[in-house]
PDB file of C-alpha atoms in Angstrom:
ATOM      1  CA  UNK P   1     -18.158  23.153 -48.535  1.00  0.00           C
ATOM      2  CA  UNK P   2     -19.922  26.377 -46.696  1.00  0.00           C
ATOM      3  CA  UNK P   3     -17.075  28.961 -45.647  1.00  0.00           C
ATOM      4  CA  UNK P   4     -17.465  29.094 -41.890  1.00  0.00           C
ATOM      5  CA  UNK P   5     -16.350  32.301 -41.777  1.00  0.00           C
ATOM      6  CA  UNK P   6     -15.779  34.961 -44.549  1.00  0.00           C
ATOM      7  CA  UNK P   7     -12.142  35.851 -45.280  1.00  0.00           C
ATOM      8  CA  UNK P   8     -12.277  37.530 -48.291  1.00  0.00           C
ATOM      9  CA  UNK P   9      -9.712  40.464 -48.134  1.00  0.00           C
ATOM     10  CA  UNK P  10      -7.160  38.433 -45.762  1.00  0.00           C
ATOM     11  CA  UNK P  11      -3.958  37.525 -46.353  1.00  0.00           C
ATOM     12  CA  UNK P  12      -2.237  34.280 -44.485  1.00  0.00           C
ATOM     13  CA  UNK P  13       0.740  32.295 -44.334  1.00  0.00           C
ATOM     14  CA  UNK P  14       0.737  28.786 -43.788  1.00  0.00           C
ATOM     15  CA  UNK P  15       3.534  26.935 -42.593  1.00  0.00           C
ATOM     16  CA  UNK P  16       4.264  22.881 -41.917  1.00  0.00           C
ATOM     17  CA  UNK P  17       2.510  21.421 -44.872  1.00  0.00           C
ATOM     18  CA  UNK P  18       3.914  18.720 -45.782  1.00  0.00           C
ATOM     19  CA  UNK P  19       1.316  17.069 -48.025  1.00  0.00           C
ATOM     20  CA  UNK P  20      -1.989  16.676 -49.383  1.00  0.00           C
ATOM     21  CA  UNK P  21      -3.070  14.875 -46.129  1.00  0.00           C
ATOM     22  CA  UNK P  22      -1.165  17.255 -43.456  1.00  0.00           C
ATOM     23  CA  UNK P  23      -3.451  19.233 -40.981  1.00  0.00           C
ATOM     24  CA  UNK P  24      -2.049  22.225 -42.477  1.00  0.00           C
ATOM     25  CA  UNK P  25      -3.423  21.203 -45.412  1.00  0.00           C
ATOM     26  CA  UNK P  26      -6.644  21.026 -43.864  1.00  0.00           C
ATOM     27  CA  UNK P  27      -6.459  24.151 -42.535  1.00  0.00           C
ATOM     28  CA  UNK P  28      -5.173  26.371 -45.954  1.00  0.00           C
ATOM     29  CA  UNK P  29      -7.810  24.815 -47.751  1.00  0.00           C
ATOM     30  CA  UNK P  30     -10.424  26.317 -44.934  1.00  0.00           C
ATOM     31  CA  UNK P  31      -8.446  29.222 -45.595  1.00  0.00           C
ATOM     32  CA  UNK P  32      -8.932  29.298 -49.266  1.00  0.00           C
ATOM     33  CA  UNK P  33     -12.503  28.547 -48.713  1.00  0.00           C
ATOM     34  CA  UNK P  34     -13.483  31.169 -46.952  1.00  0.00           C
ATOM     35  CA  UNK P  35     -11.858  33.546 -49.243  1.00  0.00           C
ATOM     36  CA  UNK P  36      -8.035  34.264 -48.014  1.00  0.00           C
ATOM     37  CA  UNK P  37      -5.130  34.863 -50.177  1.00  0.00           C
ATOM     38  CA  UNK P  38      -2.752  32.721 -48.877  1.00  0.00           C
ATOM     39  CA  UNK P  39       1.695  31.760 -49.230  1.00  0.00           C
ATOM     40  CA  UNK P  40       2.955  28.729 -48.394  1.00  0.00           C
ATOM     41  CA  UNK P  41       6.030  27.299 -47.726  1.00  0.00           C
ATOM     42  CA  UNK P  42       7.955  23.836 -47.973  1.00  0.00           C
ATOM     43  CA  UNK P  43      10.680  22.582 -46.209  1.00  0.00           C
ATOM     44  CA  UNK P  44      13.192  21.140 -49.506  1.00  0.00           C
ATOM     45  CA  UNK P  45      13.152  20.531 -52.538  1.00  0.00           C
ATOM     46  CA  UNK P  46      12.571  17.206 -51.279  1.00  0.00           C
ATOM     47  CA  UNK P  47       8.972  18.082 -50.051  1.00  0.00           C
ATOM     48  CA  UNK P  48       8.758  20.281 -52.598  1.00  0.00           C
ATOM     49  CA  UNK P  49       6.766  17.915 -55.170  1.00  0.00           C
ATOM     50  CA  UNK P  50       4.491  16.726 -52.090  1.00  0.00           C
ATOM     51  CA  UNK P  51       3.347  20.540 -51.140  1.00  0.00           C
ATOM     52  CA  UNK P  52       2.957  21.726 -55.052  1.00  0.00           C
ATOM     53  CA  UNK P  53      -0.103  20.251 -56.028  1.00  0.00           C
ATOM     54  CA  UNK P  54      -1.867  21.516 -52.671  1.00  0.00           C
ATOM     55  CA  UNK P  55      -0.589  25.181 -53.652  1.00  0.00           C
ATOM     56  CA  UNK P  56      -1.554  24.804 -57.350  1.00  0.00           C
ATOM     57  CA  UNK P  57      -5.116  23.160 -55.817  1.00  0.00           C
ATOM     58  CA  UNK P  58      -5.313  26.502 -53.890  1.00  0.00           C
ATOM     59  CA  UNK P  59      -3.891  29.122 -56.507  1.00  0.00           C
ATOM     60  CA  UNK P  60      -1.196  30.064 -54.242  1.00  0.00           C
ATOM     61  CA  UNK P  61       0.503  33.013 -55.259  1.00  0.00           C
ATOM     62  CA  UNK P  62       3.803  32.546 -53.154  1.00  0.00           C
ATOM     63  CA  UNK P  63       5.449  29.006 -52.236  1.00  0.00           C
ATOM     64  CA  UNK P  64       8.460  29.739 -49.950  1.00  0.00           C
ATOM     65  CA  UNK P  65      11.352  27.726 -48.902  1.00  0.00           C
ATOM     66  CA  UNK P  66      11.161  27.494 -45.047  1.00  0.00           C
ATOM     67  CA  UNK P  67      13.551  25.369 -42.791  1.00  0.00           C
ATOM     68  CA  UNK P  68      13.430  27.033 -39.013  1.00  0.00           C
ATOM     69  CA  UNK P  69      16.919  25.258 -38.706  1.00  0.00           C
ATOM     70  CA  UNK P  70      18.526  26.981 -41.568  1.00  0.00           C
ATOM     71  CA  UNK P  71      19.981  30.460 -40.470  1.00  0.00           C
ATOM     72  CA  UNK P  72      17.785  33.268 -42.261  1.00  0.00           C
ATOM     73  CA  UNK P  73      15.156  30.946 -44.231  1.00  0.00           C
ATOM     74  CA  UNK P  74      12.423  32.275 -41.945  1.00  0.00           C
ATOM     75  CA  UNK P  75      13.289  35.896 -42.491  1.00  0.00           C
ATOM     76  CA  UNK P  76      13.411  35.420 -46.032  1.00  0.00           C
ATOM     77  CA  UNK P  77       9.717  34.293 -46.591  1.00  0.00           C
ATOM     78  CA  UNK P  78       8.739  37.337 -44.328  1.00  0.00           C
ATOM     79  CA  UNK P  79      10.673  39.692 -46.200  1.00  0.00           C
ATOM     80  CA  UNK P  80       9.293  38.549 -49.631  1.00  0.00           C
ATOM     81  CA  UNK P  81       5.835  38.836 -48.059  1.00  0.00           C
ATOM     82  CA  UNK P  82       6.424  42.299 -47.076  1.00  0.00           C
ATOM     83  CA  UNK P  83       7.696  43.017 -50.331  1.00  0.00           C
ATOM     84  CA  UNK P  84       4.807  41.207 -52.599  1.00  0.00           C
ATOM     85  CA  UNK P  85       1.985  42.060 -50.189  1.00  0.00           C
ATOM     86  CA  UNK P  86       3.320  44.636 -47.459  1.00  0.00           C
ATOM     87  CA  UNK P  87       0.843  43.618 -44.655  1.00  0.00           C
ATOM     88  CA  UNK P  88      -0.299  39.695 -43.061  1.00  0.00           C
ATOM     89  CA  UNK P  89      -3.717  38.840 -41.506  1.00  0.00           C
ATOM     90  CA  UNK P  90      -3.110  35.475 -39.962  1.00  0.00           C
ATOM     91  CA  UNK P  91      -0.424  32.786 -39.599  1.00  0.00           C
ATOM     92  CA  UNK P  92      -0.906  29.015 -38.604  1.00  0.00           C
ATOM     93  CA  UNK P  93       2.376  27.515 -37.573  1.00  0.00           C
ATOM     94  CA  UNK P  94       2.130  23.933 -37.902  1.00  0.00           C
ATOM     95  CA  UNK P  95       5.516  22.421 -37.436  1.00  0.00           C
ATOM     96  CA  UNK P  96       7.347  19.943 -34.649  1.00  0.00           C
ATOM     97  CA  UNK P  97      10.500  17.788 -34.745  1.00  0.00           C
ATOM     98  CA  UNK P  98      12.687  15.447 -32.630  1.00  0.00           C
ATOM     99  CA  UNK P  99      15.154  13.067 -33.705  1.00  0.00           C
ATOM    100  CA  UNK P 100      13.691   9.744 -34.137  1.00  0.00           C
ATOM    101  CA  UNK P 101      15.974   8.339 -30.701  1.00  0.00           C
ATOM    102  CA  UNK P 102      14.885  11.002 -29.072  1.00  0.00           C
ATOM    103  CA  UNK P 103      11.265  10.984 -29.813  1.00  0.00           C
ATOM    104  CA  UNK P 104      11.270   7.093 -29.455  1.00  0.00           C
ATOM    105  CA  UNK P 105      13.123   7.415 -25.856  1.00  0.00           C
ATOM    106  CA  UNK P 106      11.178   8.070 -22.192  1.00  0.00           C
ATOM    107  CA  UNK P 107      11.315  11.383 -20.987  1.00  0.00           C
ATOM    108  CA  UNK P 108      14.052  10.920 -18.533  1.00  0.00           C
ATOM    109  CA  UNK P 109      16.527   9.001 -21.276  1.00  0.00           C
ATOM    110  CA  UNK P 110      16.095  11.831 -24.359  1.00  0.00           C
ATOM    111  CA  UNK P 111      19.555  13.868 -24.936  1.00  0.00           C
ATOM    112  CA  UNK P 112      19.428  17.234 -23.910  1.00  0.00           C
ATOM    113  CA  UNK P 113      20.821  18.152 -27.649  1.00  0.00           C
ATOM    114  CA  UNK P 114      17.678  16.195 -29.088  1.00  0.00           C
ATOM    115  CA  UNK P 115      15.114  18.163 -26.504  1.00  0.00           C
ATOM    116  CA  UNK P 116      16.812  21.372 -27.377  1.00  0.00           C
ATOM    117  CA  UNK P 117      15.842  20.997 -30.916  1.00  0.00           C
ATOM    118  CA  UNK P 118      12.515  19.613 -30.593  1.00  0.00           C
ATOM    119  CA  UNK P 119      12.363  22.738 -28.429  1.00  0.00           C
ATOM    120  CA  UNK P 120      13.928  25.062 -30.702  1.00  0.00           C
ATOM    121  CA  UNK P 121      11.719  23.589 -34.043  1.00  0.00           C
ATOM    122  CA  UNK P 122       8.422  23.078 -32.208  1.00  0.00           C
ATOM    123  CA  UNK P 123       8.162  25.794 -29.876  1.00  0.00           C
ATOM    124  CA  UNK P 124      10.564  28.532 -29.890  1.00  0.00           C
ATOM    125  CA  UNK P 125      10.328  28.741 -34.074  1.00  0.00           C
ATOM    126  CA  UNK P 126       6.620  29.981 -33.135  1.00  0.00           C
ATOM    127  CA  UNK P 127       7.598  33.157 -31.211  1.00  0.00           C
ATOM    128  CA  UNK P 128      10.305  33.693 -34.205  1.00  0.00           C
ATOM    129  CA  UNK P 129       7.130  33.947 -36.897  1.00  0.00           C
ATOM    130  CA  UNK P 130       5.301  35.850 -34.145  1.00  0.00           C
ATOM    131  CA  UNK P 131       7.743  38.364 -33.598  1.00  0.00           C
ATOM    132  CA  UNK P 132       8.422  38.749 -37.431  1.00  0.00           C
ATOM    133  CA  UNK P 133       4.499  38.594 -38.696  1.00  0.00           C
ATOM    134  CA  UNK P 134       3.741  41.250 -36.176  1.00  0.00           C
ATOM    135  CA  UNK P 135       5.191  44.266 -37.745  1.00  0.00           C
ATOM    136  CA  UNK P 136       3.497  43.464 -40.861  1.00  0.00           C
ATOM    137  CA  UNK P 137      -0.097  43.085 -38.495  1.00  0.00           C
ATOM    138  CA  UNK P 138      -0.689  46.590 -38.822  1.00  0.00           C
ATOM    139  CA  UNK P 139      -4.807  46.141 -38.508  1.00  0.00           C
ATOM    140  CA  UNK P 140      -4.618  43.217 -35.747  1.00  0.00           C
ATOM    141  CA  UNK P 141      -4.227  39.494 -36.764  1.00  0.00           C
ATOM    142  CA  UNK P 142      -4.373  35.994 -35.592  1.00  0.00           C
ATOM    143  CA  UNK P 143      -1.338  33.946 -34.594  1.00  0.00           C
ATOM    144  CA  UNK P 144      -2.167  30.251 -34.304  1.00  0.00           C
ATOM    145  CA  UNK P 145      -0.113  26.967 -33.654  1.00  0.00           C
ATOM    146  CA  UNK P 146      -1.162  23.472 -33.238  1.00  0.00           C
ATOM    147  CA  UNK P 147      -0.822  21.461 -30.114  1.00  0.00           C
ATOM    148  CA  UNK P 148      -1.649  17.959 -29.012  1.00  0.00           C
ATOM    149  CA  UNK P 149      -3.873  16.462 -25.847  1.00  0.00           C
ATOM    150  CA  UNK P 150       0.149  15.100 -24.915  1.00  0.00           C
ATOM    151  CA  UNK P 151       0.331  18.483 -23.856  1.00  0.00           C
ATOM    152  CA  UNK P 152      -1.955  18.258 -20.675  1.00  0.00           C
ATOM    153  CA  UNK P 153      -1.684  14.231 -19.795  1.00  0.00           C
ATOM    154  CA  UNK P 154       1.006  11.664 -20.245  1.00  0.00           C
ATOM    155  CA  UNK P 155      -0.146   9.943 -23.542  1.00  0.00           C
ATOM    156  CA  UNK P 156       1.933   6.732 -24.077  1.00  0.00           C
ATOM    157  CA  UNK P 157       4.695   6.461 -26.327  1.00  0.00           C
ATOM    158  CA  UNK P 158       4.743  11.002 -26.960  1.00  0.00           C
ATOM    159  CA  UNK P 159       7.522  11.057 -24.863  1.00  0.00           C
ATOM    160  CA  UNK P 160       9.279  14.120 -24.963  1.00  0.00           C
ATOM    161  CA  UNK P 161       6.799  15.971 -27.695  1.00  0.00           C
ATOM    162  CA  UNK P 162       4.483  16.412 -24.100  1.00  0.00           C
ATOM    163  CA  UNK P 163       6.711  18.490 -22.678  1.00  0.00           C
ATOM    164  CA  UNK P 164       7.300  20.430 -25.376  1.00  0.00           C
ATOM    165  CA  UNK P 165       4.264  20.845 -26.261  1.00  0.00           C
ATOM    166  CA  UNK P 166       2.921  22.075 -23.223  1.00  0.00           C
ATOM    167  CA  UNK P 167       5.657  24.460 -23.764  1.00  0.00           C
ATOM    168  CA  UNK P 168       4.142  26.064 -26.957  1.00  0.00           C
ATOM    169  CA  UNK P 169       0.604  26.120 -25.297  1.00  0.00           C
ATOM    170  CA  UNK P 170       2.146  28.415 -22.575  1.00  0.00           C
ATOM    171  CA  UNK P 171       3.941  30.472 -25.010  1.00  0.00           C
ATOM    172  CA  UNK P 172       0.497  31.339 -27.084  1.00  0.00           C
ATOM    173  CA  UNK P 173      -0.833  32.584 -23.490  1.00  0.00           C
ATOM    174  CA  UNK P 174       2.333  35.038 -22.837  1.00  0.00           C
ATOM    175  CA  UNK P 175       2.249  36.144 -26.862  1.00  0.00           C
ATOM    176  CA  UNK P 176      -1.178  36.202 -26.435  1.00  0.00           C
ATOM    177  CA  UNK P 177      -0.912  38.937 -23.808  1.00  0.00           C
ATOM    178  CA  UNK P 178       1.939  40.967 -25.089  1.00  0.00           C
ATOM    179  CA  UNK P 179       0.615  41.356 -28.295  1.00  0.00           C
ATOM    180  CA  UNK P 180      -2.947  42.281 -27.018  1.00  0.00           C
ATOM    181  CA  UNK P 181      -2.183  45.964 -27.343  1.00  0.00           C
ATOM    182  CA  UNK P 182      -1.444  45.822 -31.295  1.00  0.00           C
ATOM    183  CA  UNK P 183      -4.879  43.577 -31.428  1.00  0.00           C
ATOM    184  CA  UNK P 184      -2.846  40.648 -32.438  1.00  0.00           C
ATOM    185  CA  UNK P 185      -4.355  37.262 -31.151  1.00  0.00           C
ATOM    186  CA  UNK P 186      -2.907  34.329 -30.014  1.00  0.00           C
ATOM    187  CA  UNK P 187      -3.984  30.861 -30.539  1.00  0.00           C
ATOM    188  CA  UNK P 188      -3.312  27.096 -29.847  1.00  0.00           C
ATOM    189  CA  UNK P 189      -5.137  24.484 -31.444  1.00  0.00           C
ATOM    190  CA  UNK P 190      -5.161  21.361 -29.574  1.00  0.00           C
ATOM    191  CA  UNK P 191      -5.956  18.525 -32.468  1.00  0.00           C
ATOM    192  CA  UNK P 192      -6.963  15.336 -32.141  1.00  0.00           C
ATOM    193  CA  UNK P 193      -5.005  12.392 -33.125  1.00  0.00           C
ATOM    194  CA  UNK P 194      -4.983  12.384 -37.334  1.00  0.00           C
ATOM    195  CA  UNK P 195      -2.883  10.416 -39.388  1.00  0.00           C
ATOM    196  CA  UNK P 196      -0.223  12.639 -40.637  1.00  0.00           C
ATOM    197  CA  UNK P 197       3.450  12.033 -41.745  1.00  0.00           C
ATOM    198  CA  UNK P 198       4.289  14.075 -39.020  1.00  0.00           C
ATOM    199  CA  UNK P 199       2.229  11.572 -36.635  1.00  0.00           C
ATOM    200  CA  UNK P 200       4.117   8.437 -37.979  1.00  0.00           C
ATOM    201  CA  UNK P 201       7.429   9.086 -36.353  1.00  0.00           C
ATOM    202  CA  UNK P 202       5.256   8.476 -33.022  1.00  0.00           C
ATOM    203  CA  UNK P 203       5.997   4.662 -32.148  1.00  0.00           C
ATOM    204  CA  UNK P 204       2.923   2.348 -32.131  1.00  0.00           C
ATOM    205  CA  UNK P 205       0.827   5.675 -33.561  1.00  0.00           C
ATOM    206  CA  UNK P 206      -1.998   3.419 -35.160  1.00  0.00           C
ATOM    207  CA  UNK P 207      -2.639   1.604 -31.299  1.00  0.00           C
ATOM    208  CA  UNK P 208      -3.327   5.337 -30.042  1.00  0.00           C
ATOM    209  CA  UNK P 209      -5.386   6.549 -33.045  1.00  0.00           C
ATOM    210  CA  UNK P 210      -7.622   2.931 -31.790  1.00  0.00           C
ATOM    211  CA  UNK P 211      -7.430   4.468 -27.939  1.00  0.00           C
ATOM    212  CA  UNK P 212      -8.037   7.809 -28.851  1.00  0.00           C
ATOM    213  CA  UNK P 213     -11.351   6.704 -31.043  1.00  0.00           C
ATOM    214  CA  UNK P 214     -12.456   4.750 -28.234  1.00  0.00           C
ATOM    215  CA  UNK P 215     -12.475   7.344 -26.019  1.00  0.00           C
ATOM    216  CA  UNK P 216     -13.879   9.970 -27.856  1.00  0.00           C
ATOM    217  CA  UNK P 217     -17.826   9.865 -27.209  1.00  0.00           C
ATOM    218  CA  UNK P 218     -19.026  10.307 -30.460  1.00  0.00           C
ATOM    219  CA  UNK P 219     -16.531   7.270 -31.545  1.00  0.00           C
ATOM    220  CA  UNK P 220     -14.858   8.950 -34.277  1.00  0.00           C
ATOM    221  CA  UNK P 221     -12.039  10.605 -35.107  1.00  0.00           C
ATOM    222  CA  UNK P 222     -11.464  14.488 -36.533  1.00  0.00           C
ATOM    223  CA  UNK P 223      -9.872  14.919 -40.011  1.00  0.00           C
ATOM    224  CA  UNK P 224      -7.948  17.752 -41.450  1.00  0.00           C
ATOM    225  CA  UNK P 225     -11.351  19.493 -42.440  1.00  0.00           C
ATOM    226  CA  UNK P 226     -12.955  19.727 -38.851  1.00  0.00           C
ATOM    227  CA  UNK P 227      -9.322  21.011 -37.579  1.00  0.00           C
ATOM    228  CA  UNK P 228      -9.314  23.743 -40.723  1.00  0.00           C
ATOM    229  CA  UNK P 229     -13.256  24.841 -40.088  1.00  0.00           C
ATOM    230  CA  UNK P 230     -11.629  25.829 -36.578  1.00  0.00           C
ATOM    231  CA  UNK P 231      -8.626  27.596 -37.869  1.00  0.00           C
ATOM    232  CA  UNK P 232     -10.668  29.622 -40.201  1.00  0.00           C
ATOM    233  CA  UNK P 233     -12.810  30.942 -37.473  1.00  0.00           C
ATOM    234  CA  UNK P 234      -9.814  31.390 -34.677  1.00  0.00           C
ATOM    235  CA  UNK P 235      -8.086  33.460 -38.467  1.00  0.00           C
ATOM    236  CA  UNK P 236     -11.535  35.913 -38.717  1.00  0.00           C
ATOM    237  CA  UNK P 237     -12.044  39.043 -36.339  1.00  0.00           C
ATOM    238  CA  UNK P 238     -14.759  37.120 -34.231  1.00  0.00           C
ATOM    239  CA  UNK P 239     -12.440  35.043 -32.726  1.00  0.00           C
ATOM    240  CA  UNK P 240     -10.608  38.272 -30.774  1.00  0.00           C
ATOM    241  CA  UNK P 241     -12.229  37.564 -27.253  1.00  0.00           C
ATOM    242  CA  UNK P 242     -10.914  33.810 -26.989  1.00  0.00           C
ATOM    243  CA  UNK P 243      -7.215  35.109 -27.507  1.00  0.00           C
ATOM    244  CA  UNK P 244      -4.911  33.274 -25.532  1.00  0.00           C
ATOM    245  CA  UNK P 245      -7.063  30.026 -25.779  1.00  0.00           C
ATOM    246  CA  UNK P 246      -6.389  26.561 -26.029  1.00  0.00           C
ATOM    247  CA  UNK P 247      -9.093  25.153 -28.226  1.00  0.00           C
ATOM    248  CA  UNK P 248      -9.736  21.409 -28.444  1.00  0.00           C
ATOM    249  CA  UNK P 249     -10.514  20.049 -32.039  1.00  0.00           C
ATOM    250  CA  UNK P 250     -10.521  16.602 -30.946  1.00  0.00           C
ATOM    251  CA  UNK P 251     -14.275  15.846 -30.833  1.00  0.00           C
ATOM    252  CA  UNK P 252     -14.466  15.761 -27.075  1.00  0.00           C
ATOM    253  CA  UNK P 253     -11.742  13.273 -26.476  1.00  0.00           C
ATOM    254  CA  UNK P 254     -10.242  15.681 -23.823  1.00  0.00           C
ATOM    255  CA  UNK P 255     -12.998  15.769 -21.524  1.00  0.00           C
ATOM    256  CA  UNK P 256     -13.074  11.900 -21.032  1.00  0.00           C
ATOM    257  CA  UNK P 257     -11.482  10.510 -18.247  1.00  0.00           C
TER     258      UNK P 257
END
């Protein structure tokens, strides 16, 4: 495939891949594409032999243990990427959790210990990486996250993920601002609904991949490649003047009522 954009020269972290089919996935292998040096990292050793052929597939050069919940994981992989490569380009944070009775319970029924974490993994771990990857953003750099359409409508059976969502789309706005004086950017993408392992803890998930498809005017879904071509671009310098932006990978679904 045609790099979108050229990366060569950048360096990138990728986090929240959790296999071969994961829109992080997607989105390192647009990385890798367009030239980028990139680290990953996995959440166990669990998901460790799930996320080790994508980094061999890639020729990553660092593959990180990373669980936000774990006191000091994150601050480990940023302190042995300062040490191996002393400076970061980009970062796409690609990570959200809520216990299953949570996440399968309306809004007004979730525990405020389950909303605190999917608040804590989902959101708040995003302004953690920002706040870490920015000292090492010496010449600028792109911050990015991934979002849902949940975030802006009710979309049956996301439940509390909405709210939190929404949450991390306001966040890239207010990083997006603070950061705008070290020419750090700030992004969300807002993907489409994929079929992810992430996306299966979503009760009745395959009835809203059938809505979403038959919404969406062109009739078909996005895949992990169309969501990566985007990431590359909102990683590259051109991107600079849409800072703060939610941008819709979702093949128009959004726009139809």
């Amino acid at each position: 495939m045609t790099p979108i954009v050229n990366l060569a020269g950048k360096r990138g972290l990728v986090v929240g891949i959790a296999n071969g089919h994961s829109i992080a996935a997607g989105c390192a292998t647009a990385f890798r594409q367009a030239g980028a040096e990139l680290a990953l990292t996995y959440l166990n050793d669990k998901a460790l032999p799930f996320i080790r052929p994508v980094a061999d597939g890639l020729g990553t050069a660092l593959l990180l243990p990373c669980d936000v919940r774990i006191p000091g994981q994150l601050e480990a992989v940023f302190e042995r990427i300062a040490q191996e490569w002393g400076r970061l380009d980009f970062l796409l944070h690609s990570i959200a959790f809520a216990p299953r009775e949570d996440l399968h319970a309306s809004v007004v029924d979730c525990s405020a210990e389950g909303f605190a974490m999917a608040m804590d993994v989902s959101c708040h771990s995003f302004i953690r990486m920002a706040k870490l990857a920015a000292p090492l953003m010496t010449e600028g750099g792109s911050l990015m996250t991934v979002s849902f359409y949940g975030a802006d409508r009710v979309v049956e059976n996301y439940n509390l993920m909405g709210p939190v969502k929404a949450a991390l789309e306001s966040s890239v706005r207010y990083m997006a601002a603070d950061l705008a004086p070290r020419r750090i950017r700030a992004f969300a993408i807002s993907a489409g609904a994929i079929r992810t392992r992430a996306a299966s803890g979503i009760d009745r998930f395959d009835d809203l991949l059938d809505r979403v498809r038959a919404r969406t005017p062109a009739g078909r879904l996005v895949g992990i490649e169309d969501v990566g071509r985007i990431a590359a671009f909102l990683a590259s310098e051109a991107a600079a003047p849409m800072s703060g932006s939610v941008v819709h990978a979702d093949n128009g679904a959004h726009t139809v009522a």
